[in-house]
Structure formats: C-alpha cells, structure tokens
XYZ file of C-alpha atoms in Angstrom:
566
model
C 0.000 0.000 0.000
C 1.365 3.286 -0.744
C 0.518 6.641 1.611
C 1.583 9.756 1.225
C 1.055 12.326 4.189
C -1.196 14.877 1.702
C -3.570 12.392 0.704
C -3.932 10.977 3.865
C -4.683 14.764 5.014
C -6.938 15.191 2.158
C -9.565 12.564 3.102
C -9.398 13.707 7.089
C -10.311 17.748 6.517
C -12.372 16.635 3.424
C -11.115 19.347 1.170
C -12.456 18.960 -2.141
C -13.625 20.838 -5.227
C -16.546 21.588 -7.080
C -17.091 22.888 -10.647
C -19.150 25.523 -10.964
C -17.054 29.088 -10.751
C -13.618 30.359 -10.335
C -14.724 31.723 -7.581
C -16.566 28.826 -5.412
C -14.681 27.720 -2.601
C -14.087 24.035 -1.295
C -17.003 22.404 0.212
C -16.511 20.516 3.693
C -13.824 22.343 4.433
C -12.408 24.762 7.289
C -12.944 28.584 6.399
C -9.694 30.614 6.357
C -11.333 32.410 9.145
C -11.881 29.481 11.256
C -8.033 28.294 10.689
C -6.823 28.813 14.541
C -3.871 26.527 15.142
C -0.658 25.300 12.847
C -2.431 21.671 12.474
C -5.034 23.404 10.488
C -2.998 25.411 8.438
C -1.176 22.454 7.321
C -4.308 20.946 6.025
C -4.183 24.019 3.270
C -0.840 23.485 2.227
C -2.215 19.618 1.733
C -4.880 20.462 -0.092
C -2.725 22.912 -2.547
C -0.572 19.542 -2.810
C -3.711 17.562 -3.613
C -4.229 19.391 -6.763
C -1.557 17.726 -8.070
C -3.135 14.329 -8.246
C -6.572 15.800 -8.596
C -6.578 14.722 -11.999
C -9.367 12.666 -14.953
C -9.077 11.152 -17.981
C -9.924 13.938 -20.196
C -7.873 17.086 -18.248
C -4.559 15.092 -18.151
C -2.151 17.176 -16.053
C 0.239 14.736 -17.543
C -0.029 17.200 -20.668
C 0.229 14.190 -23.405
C -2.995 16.060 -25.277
C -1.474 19.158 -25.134
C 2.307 18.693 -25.627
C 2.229 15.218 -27.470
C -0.736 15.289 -29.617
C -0.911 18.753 -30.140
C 2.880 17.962 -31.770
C 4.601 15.663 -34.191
C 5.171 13.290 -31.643
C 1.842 11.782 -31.194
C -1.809 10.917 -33.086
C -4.750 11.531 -30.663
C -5.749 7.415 -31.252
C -8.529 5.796 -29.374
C -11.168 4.205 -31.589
C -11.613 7.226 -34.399
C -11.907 10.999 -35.378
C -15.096 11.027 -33.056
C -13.968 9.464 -29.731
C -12.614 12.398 -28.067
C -13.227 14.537 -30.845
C -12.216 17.468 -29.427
C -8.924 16.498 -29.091
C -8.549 15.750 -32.857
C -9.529 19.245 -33.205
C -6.358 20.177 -31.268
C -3.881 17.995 -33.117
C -5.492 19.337 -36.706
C -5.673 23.069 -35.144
C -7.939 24.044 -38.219
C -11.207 23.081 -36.326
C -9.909 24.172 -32.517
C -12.812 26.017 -30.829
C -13.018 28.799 -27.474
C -16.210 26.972 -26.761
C -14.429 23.252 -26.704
C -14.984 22.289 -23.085
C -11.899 20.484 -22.617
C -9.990 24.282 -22.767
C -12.404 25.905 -19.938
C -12.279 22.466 -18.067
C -8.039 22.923 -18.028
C -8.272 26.182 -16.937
C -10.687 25.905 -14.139
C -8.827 22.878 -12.577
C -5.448 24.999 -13.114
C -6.762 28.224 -11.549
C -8.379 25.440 -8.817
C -4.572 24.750 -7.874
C -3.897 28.275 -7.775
C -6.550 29.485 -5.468
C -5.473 26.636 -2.996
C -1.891 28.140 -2.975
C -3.285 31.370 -2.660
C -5.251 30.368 0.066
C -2.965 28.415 2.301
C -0.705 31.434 1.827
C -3.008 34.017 3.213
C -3.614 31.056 5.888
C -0.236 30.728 7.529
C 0.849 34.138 7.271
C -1.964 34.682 10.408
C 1.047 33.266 12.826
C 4.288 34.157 13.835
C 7.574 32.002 13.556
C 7.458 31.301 16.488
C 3.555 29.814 16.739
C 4.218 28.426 13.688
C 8.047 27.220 12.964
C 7.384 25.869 9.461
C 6.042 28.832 8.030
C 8.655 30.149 5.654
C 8.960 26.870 4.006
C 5.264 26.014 3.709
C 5.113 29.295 2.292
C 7.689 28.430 -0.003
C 5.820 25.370 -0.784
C 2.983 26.982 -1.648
C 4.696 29.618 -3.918
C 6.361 26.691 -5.743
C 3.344 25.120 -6.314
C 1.613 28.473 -7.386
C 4.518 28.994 -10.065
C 4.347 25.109 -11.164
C 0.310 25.934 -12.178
C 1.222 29.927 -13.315
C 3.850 28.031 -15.775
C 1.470 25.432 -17.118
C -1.289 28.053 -17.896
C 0.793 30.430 -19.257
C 2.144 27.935 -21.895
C -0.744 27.070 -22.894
C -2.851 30.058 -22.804
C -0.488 32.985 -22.534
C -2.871 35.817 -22.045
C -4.589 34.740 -18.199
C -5.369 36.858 -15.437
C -2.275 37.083 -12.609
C -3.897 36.484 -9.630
C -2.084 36.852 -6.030
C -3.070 36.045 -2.354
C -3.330 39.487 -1.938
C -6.548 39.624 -3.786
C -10.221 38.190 -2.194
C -12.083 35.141 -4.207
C -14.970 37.698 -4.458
C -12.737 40.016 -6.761
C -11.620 37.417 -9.122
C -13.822 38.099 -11.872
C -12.563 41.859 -11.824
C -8.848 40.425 -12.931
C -8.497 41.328 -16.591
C -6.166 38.713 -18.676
C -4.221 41.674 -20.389
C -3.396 43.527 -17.248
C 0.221 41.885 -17.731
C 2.191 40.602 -20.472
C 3.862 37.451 -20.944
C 7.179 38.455 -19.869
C 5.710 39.922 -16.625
C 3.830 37.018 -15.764
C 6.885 34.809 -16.089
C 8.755 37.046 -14.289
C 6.321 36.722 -11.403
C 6.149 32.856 -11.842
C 10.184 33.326 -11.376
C 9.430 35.327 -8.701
C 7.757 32.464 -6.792
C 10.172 29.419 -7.624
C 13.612 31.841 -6.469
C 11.665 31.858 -3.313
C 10.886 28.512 -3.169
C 14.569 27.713 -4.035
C 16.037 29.800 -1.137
C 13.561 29.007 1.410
C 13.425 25.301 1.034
C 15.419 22.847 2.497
C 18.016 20.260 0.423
C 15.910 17.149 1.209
C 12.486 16.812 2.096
C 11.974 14.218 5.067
C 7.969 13.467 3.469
C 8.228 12.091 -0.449
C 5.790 14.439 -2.577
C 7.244 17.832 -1.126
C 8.733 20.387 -3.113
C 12.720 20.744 -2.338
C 14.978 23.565 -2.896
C 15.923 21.758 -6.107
C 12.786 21.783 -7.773
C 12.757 25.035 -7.131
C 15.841 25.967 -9.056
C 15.027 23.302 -11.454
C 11.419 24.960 -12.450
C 13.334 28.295 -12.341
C 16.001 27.741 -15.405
C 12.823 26.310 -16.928
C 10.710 29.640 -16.152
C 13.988 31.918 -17.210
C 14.456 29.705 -20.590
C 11.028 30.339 -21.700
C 11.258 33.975 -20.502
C 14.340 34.318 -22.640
C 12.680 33.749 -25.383
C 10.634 37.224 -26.610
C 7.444 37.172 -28.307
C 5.555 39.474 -30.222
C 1.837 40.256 -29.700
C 1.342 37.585 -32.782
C 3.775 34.832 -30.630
C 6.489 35.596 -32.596
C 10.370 35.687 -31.429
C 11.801 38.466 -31.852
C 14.502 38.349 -29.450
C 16.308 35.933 -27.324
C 17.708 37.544 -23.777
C 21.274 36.795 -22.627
C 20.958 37.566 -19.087
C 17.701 35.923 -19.338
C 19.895 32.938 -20.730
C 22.632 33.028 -18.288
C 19.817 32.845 -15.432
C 19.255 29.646 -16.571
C 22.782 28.287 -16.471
C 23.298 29.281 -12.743
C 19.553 28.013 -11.737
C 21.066 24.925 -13.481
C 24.122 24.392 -11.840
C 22.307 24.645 -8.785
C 20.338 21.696 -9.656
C 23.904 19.964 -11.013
C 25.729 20.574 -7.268
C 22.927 18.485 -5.025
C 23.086 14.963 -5.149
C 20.466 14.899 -8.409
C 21.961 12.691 -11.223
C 20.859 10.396 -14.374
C 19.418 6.694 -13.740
C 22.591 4.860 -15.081
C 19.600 2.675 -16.960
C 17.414 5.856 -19.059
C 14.599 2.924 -18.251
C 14.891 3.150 -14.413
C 12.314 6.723 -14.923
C 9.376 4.855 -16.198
C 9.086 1.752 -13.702
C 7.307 1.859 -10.565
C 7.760 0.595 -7.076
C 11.439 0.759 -5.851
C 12.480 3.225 -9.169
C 9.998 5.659 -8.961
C 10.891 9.336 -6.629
C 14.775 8.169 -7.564
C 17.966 9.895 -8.499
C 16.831 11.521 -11.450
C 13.184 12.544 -10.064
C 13.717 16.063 -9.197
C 9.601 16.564 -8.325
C 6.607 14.163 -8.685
C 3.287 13.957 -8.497
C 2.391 11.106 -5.805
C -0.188 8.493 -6.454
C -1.871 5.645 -3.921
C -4.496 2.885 -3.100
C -6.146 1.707 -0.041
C -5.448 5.520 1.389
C -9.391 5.049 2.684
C -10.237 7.553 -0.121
C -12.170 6.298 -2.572
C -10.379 4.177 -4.910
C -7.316 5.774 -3.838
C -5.475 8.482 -5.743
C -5.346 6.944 -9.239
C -3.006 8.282 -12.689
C -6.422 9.282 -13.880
C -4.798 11.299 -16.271
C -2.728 8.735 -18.262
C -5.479 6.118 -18.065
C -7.154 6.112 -21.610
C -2.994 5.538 -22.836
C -3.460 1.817 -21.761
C -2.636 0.134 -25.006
C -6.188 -2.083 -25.993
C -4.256 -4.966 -25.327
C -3.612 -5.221 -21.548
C -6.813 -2.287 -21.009
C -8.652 0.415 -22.559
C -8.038 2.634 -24.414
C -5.063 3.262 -26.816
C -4.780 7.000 -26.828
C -1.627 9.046 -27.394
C -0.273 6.800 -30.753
C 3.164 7.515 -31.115
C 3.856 9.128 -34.675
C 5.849 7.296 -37.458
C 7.895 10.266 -37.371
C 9.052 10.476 -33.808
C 9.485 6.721 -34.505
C 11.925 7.510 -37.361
C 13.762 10.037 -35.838
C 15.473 7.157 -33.382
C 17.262 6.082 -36.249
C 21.221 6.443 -35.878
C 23.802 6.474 -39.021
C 26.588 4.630 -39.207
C 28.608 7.005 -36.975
C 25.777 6.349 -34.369
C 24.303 9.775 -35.018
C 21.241 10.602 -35.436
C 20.210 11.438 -38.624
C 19.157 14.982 -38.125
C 18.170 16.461 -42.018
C 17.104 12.949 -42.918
C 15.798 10.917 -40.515
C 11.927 11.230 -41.949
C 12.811 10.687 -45.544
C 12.465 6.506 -45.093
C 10.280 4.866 -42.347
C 12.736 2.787 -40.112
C 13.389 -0.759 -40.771
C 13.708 -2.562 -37.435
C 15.768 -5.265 -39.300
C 18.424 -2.883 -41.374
C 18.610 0.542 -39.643
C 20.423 0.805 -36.092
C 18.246 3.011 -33.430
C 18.771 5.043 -30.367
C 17.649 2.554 -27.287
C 15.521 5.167 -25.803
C 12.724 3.956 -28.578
C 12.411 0.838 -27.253
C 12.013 2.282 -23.700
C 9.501 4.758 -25.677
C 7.369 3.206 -28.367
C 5.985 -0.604 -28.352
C 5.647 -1.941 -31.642
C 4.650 -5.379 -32.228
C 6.860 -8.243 -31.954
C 9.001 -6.227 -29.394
C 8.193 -7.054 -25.432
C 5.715 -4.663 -23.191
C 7.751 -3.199 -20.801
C 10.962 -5.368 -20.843
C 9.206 -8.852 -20.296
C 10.013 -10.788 -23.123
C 7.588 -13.197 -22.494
C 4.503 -10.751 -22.921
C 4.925 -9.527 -26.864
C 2.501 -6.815 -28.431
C 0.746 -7.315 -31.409
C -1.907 -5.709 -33.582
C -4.411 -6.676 -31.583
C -3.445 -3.837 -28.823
C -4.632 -0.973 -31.591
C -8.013 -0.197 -31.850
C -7.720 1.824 -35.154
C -5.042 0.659 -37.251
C -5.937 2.386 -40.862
C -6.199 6.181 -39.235
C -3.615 5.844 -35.977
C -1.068 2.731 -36.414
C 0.217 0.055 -33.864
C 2.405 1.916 -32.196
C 1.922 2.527 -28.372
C 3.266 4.654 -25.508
C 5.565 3.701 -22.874
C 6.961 5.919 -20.222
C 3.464 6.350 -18.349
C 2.030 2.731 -18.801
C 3.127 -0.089 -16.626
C 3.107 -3.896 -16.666
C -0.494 -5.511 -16.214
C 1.649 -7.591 -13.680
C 2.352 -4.595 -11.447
C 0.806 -4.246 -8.171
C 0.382 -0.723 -9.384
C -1.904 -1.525 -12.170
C -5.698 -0.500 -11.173
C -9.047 -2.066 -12.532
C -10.913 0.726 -12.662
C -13.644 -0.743 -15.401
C -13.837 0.034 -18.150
C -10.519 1.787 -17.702
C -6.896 0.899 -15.869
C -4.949 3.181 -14.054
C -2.014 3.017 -12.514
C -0.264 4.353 -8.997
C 3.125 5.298 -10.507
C 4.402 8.392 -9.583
C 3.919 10.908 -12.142
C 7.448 12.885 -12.877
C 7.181 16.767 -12.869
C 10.577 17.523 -13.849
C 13.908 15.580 -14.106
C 17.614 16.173 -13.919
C 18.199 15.291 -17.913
C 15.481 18.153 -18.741
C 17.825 20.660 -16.535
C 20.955 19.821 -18.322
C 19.360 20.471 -21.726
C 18.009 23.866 -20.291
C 21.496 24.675 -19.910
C 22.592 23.196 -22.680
C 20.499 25.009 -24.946
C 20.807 28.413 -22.937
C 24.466 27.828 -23.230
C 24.165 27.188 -27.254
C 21.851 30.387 -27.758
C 24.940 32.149 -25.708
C 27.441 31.495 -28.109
C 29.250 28.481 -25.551
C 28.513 25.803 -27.871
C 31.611 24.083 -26.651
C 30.574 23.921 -22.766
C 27.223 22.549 -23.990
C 28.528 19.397 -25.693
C 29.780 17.338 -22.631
C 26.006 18.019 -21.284
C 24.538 16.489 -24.833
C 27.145 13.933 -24.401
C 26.585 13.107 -20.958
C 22.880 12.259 -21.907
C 23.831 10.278 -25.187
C 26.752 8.260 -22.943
C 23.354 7.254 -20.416
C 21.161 6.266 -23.212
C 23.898 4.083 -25.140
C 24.313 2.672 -22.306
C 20.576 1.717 -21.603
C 20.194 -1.459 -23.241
C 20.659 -4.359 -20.343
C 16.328 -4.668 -20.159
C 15.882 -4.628 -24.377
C 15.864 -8.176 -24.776
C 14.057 -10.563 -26.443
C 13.419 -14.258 -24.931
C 16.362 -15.667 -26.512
C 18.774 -13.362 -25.347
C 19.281 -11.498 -28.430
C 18.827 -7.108 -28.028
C 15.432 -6.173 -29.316
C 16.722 -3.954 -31.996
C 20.187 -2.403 -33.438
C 21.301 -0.139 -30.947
C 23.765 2.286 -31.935
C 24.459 5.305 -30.431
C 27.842 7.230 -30.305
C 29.141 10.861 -28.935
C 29.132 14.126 -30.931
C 32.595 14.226 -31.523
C 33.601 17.833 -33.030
C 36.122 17.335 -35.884
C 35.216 13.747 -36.198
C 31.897 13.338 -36.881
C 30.232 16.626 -36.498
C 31.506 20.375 -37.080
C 30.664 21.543 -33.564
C 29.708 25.199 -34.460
C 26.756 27.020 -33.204
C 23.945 26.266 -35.854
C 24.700 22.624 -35.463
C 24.780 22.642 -31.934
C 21.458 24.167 -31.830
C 20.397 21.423 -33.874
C 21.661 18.464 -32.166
C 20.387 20.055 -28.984
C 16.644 20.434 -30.230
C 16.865 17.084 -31.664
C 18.103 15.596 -28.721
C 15.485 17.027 -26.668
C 13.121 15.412 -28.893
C 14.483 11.950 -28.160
C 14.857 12.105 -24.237
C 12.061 13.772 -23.525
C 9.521 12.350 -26.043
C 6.042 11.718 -24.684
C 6.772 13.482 -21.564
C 4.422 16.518 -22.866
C 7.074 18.780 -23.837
C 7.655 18.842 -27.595
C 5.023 21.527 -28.373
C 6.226 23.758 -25.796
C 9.747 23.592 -26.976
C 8.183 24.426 -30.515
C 6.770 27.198 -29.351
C 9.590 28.138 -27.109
C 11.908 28.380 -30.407
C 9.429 29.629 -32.440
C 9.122 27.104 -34.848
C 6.163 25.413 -34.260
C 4.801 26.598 -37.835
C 7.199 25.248 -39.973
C 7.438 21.690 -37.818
C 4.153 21.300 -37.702
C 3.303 22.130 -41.075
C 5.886 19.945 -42.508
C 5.100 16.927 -40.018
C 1.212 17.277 -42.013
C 2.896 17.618 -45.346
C 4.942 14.028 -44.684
C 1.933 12.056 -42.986
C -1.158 13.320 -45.119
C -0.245 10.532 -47.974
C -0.710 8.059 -44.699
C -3.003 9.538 -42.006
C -6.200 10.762 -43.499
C -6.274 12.706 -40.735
C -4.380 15.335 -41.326
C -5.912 15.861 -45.116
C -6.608 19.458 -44.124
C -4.556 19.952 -41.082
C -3.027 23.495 -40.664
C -1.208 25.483 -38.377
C -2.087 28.984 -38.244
C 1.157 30.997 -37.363
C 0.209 33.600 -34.922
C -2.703 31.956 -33.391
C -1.717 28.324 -32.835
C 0.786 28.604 -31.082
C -1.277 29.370 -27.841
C -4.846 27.560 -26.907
C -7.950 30.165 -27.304
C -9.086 31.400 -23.682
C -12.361 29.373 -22.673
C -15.412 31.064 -23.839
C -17.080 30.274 -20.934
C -14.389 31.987 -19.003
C -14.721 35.022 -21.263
C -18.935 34.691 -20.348
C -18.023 34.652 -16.303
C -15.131 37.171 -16.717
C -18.367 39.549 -17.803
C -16.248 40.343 -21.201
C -13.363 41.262 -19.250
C -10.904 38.507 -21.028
C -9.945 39.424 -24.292
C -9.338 36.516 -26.550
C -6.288 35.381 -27.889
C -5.184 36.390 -31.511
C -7.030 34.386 -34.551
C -9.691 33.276 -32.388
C -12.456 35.765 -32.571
C-alpha cells in the first residue's frame, strides 16, 4: 500500500472541489477564518498539494494532449476521429474552438490549484515564527506550487489573469487577462520558484514535497522560456542573454545536489522501488487503499493503456518520432534525414531510448520478453497505427496496475521535472549564448546514459530487441561543432529524451518554430493519415490555446481573446 502524508490529510479535513465558478470555494472544508492553530494550516498546504493528483481522464495534467498530440510526436488514437473529438480538433488546429470544453475544463482545474496556494498562503501568514516554525517553508511550498500551475497556464494560454493572495475570491472576476504581459507574468512565476529555491530545504523528510531543487530546477525552466521574446502575434523576436545566463546558474544549482541520471534511461518509467529516484527532481504522488475512494489513481494517463492489456489506446506515437530514433553509421542521429524513409527494425540501427519509448509489435511490453505486443493492442489501425506509448504505462503484472472498469490506471508516480530536462536547459541556454563548446559534454553526458541503456531490451532468446547504436558528438570527427549545429543536435536531442513526456510543443513554441514543424510533419503524414488531409497550423494563433469562452462569459467580457480566435 502506498501513503503519502497529503492524501492521507486530504480525506481527514475533506477538502475537495466543485465545478461551478472560479470563484466557489471548497465544500466541507475549514474557512480561512476558522483556521486557529498550525495543524489546520497544514491541512491548506495539503490540499494545494492535492491538486496535483486531482486529476481525470480527459484534463490530463500529464499534458500528453497538449504537448504530445498537439505535436509531431503523437496521433490523438482511441477508436476514431469522433472518440474524443475534441482532441482531434487540437492535433489538426484548423477546427480548434473557445467553446471546446476540454480548454475551460483545463483552466478551471489549473486556476483550482492556484486558489489553494493562494489560500494556504493568506492562511499561515496569520502566525508568527514562532507559533508556527514551518512557516517560511510552507510558504515556499505553496509559492512553488503556485509557479508550477502559473507556468502550465501560461504555456498554454499565454494571455490569463495574474492572480495573487493578496486579492479576495470575491474580486476574481474583476482580474483582466491583459493587465500583464507574458514576460511579466513569467517574471512573477520566477518570482515564486527563487523563493521557493532559497527558502526550502536540500531534502524533504515526506516524499511528494517540493525541495529547494525543484525550485531551481522549475526556475532555469521559467527563465528559458522567458528568454525567449514574443511578439503580440507569438512571434520571437529576441532571445535575452541575461535571461539565458539565469538559466545556467539556476542549473548548476540543480547539477551541485546529489540529483543525477538513472545509469539505466529505463529506471524513470518503472514503478515501485524506481519511482521518486535519483533523477526525479519533483513528482506527483499516487496511492491505493489511502481510505479515499479508490485511492489516488493516474487518472490522467489512463485512456494511454494500449487495448491490449486495457482500454483505451490513446496518445499513438507518430511514425515520425518513430523515425527520428534512427542512428547512421557514426551512431548519429540522422538529423536532415531521418523522416525521408520509415525505419526498418531489421536494417537501420536506433537510439535505445525507442524501445524504452514506443511498443511496436513483436518487441516485449515493458521489458518482459515473455509478454509480446501485437496488432491486436490498436483499436484503429488504418487512421492511428500500432504503435503505443511507454513511459506512463506499466506492466499488467504490477501491483500498481488498477481495474478501474472500463478503464486501468495506474499508482506510478507521475514525474514533474527531471535532472536530464535541466541539463538540456542549460545546454540550450548555453548554445543560444554562443558556448557551444561547454554545452557538448552536457549532450554527451545524456547520449553516454542512453547508449548505455540497453541491459532490459531483450528478447526471450537473449538477443537485443533492436540495433542499438548510439555514439558521442565528436567535433572534428563526426560533427563540425559550431553554433547552428549545436542548436540542432540540442533540439533534436530534446526530442528523443524527452519524447512523450508533454514537452515537444512547448519547446516548438519556445523556439518559435512550431509553424514550420508542424506544417511539414502534415505535409509528410497526409499521404498516410487521413487525418491530417486538411490539417493546418495557423502561425500567430496556434501557437497558444484560445481562452475558454465560458471563461470570457463569467469574466463579464473582461478577457480578451487570444489572436485568430475571434
């Protein structure tokens, strides 16, 4: 059985949400003005925890619809066009609606996270240090968790109302979403992780609490995006040097604690004894037999169960993230023309992070060669393929592994950030600096980890699952190390090691290339995937998620909607 102190928390003060307004409060619960001890206090930081875990099949906190899908990385998948429709609205972007209810649903539930911070910080500030000793860090806490949901919505919305602890619930709907731009909203969101970082303590005695090094780590991610100026139309137009160099020393903060890669890239994505380990800077805790409910589910991976082992095969992996794990013959990968020709499991040599990625069949579920996937684990083969996703799926044998009918979840902890997503924020923040040079023993470091990730990619007689090949960037040798090609290794290897983790459209938009990646990724699939026949980005609107219509009705017009949609 796994516990964790903030669900346990949860179910004794009964803290829950509803969904009706921004602006309606938890039900059960103790009023802020009722809060007369530190015991009680605590029970708001728990609930701004909860949040975290708070989460449903079609919201996904884990971001695959909205980082994954909405990319070249993934196809929505289930059973057609018209099971979760609105989500093949997102990855086509020509039919993606303000009224859509999965939009005001994500914001609601994010804003839901942020009024708990808010709240447990105008809590604990009632009492002294010396009534109270934890009060700095909870108050860090909270800030960090406050910039964690600030970051999300701003990424995928961009123009959203700032809203402090300063201000009542009843004055919410006043907030205008323009009152700040993007650069002073992420300065504010930086605002709240620096504090975090120097008000936290090293190591956290209770597993599922924010550390100094998350905050550091979510703070080169804050300063990386922030480095990167936008126009009113999304466009960049600039990319900040100190902004840049921010990001290096939030980085090597992260790089002097005891943080570090798995020595096996697959240790990440396993559960029990691997998960919260070396390389898990934050996660999101999950549990059963807590005594609530069903426990504290993944809700939000569950409908990525392949068909075969549960329901319901969302989140298909792409044939072109699959073909950009092919290596050359120098172990590279092949970064101009790794699209051009599908791989061929039996000629081409891969990176081993696919196999820890993408199940194909013939090739074991989750390093048991005795349990092989086949066709039969796709629901629609002619529109989404028979590839499925990994990293967020476990074995049916797991102990972890809920029946939740018709759906399976799973108790694994959910990773928020890791150490190899720092070192490629400083990698690429040293690349855009003109230190190419210091950024290639970071790129190297992670290349070394994954070559040497292959002792679980077996088949039952022994033999290695695929062709593994993967080699160094050696400048002179088998790359000229200059800045353009940095830059390009770096984004591609970002691609690899992070792929399905709900990043890749966010670093598209981050570099400002989303356009011309997404609107070649149609161009090569449309002969293949009928759905993307009329798929289109939009430069200047895509880029960013319409605000919720509904939010725009409650806001009493006060929102002003994002570029492209009106």
């Amino acid at each position: 059985m796994k516990r964790y102190l903030y669900i346990t928390l949860l179910a004794v003060l009964g803290l829950s949400s509803c969904k009706k307004a921004l602006d309606v409060g938890p039900k059960g619960s103790l009023n802020e003005d009722q809060v007369a001890t530190p015991e009680q206090a605590e029970g708001f930081v728990t609930a701004a925890y909860s949040q975290l875990g708070n989460d449903e099949i079609n919201r996904a906190f884990s971001m695959y619809q909205y980082g994954n899908i909405r990319a070249d990385d993934a196809y929505k998948g289930g059973g057609g066009i018209s099971d979760g429709d609105v989500f093949h609205a997102m990855e086509t972007f020509v039919t993606s609606r303000p009224d859509q209810w999965n939009y005001d649903v994500m914001w609601y539930n994010i804003y839901v996270g942020i009024r708990r911070a808010n709240e447990g910080l105008r809590v604990i500030s009632k009492f002294t240090a010396d009534e109270y000793p934890l009060v700095k860090e909870r108050s860090a806490e909270l800030r960090f968790l406050r910039g964690y949901w600030y970051l999300m919505l701003e990424n995928l919305f961009k123009n959203i109302p700032y809203i402090d602890e300063k201000l009542p619930s009843q004055d919410y709907k006043n907030v205008k979403n323009n009152e700040f731009t993007r650069d002073q909203i992420l300065e504010k969101i930086a605002a709240d992780f620096q504090f975090a970082a120097e008000n936290l303590p090293a190591k956290q005695t209770q597993v599922g609490r924010a550390n100094k090094y998350a905050g550091y780590a979510f703070l080169a991610k804050t300063r990386l995006f922030q480095a990167y100026q936008q126009n009113e139309t999304h466009a960049v137009i600039n990319i900040d040097p100190a902004k840049l160099q921010q990001v290096v020393q939030a980085a090597d903060m992260v790089a002097a604690s005891s943080y570090q890669l798995q020595p096996d890239f697959a240790n990440n994505f396993l559960s029990g004894s691997f998960e919260n380990g070396v390389e898990a800077i934050m996660s999101v805790q999950f549990s059963t037999d807590d005594g609530a409910g069903r426990g504290r589910v993944n809700f939000g991976d569950m409908l990525t169960v392949p068909q075969g082992i549960g329901c319901c095969d969302f989140q298909k992996p792409s044939q072109t993230l699959m073909n950009a794990f092919k290596t050359d013959a120098a172990g590279l990968p092949l970064l101009d023309t790794y699209n051009q020709q599908n791989v061929d499991f039996s000629v081409n040599t891969v990176d081993p992070r696919v196999d820890h990625t993408i199940s194909r069949p013939g090739a074991p579920w989750k390093y048991d060669p005795n349990r092989l996937v086949t066709t039969a684990w796709s629901r629609n083969i002619p529109i989404y393929g028979t590839y499925n996703s990994m990293k967020e799926n476990v074995s049916p044998d797991c102990d972890c592994f809920i029946n939740i009918a018709p759906f399976f979840g799973n108790t694994k902890a959910r990773i928020m950030i890791r150490y190899a997503d720092v070192l490629l924020f400083k990698a690429e923040a040293l690349i855009e600096l003109g230190r190419q040079n210091e950024a290639l023993p970071l790129i190297n470091e992670i290349r070394d980890r994954a070559a040497k990730s292959t002792a679980r990619l077996v088949m039952a007689n022994g033999q290695p699952t695929s062709r593994y090949a993967v080699k160094p960037y050696m400048p002179g040798v088998n790359i000229i190390w200059n800045q353009e090609n940095a830059r390009k290794a770096l984004r591609f290897e970002r691609r690899l090691e992070m792929a399905l983790e709900g990043e890749r459209f966010f670093d598209l938009m981050r570099w400002g290339i989303a356009d011309q990646e997404m609107n070649a990724f149609f161009n090569a699939e449309k002969s293949t995937r009928s759905i993307y026949q009329n798929a289109r980005f939009t430069k200047g609107r895509d880029e960013y998620l319409p605000i919720p219509q509904n939010q725009i009705f409650w806001s009493e017009n006060r929102y002003v909607q994002n570029p492209g949609y009106n």
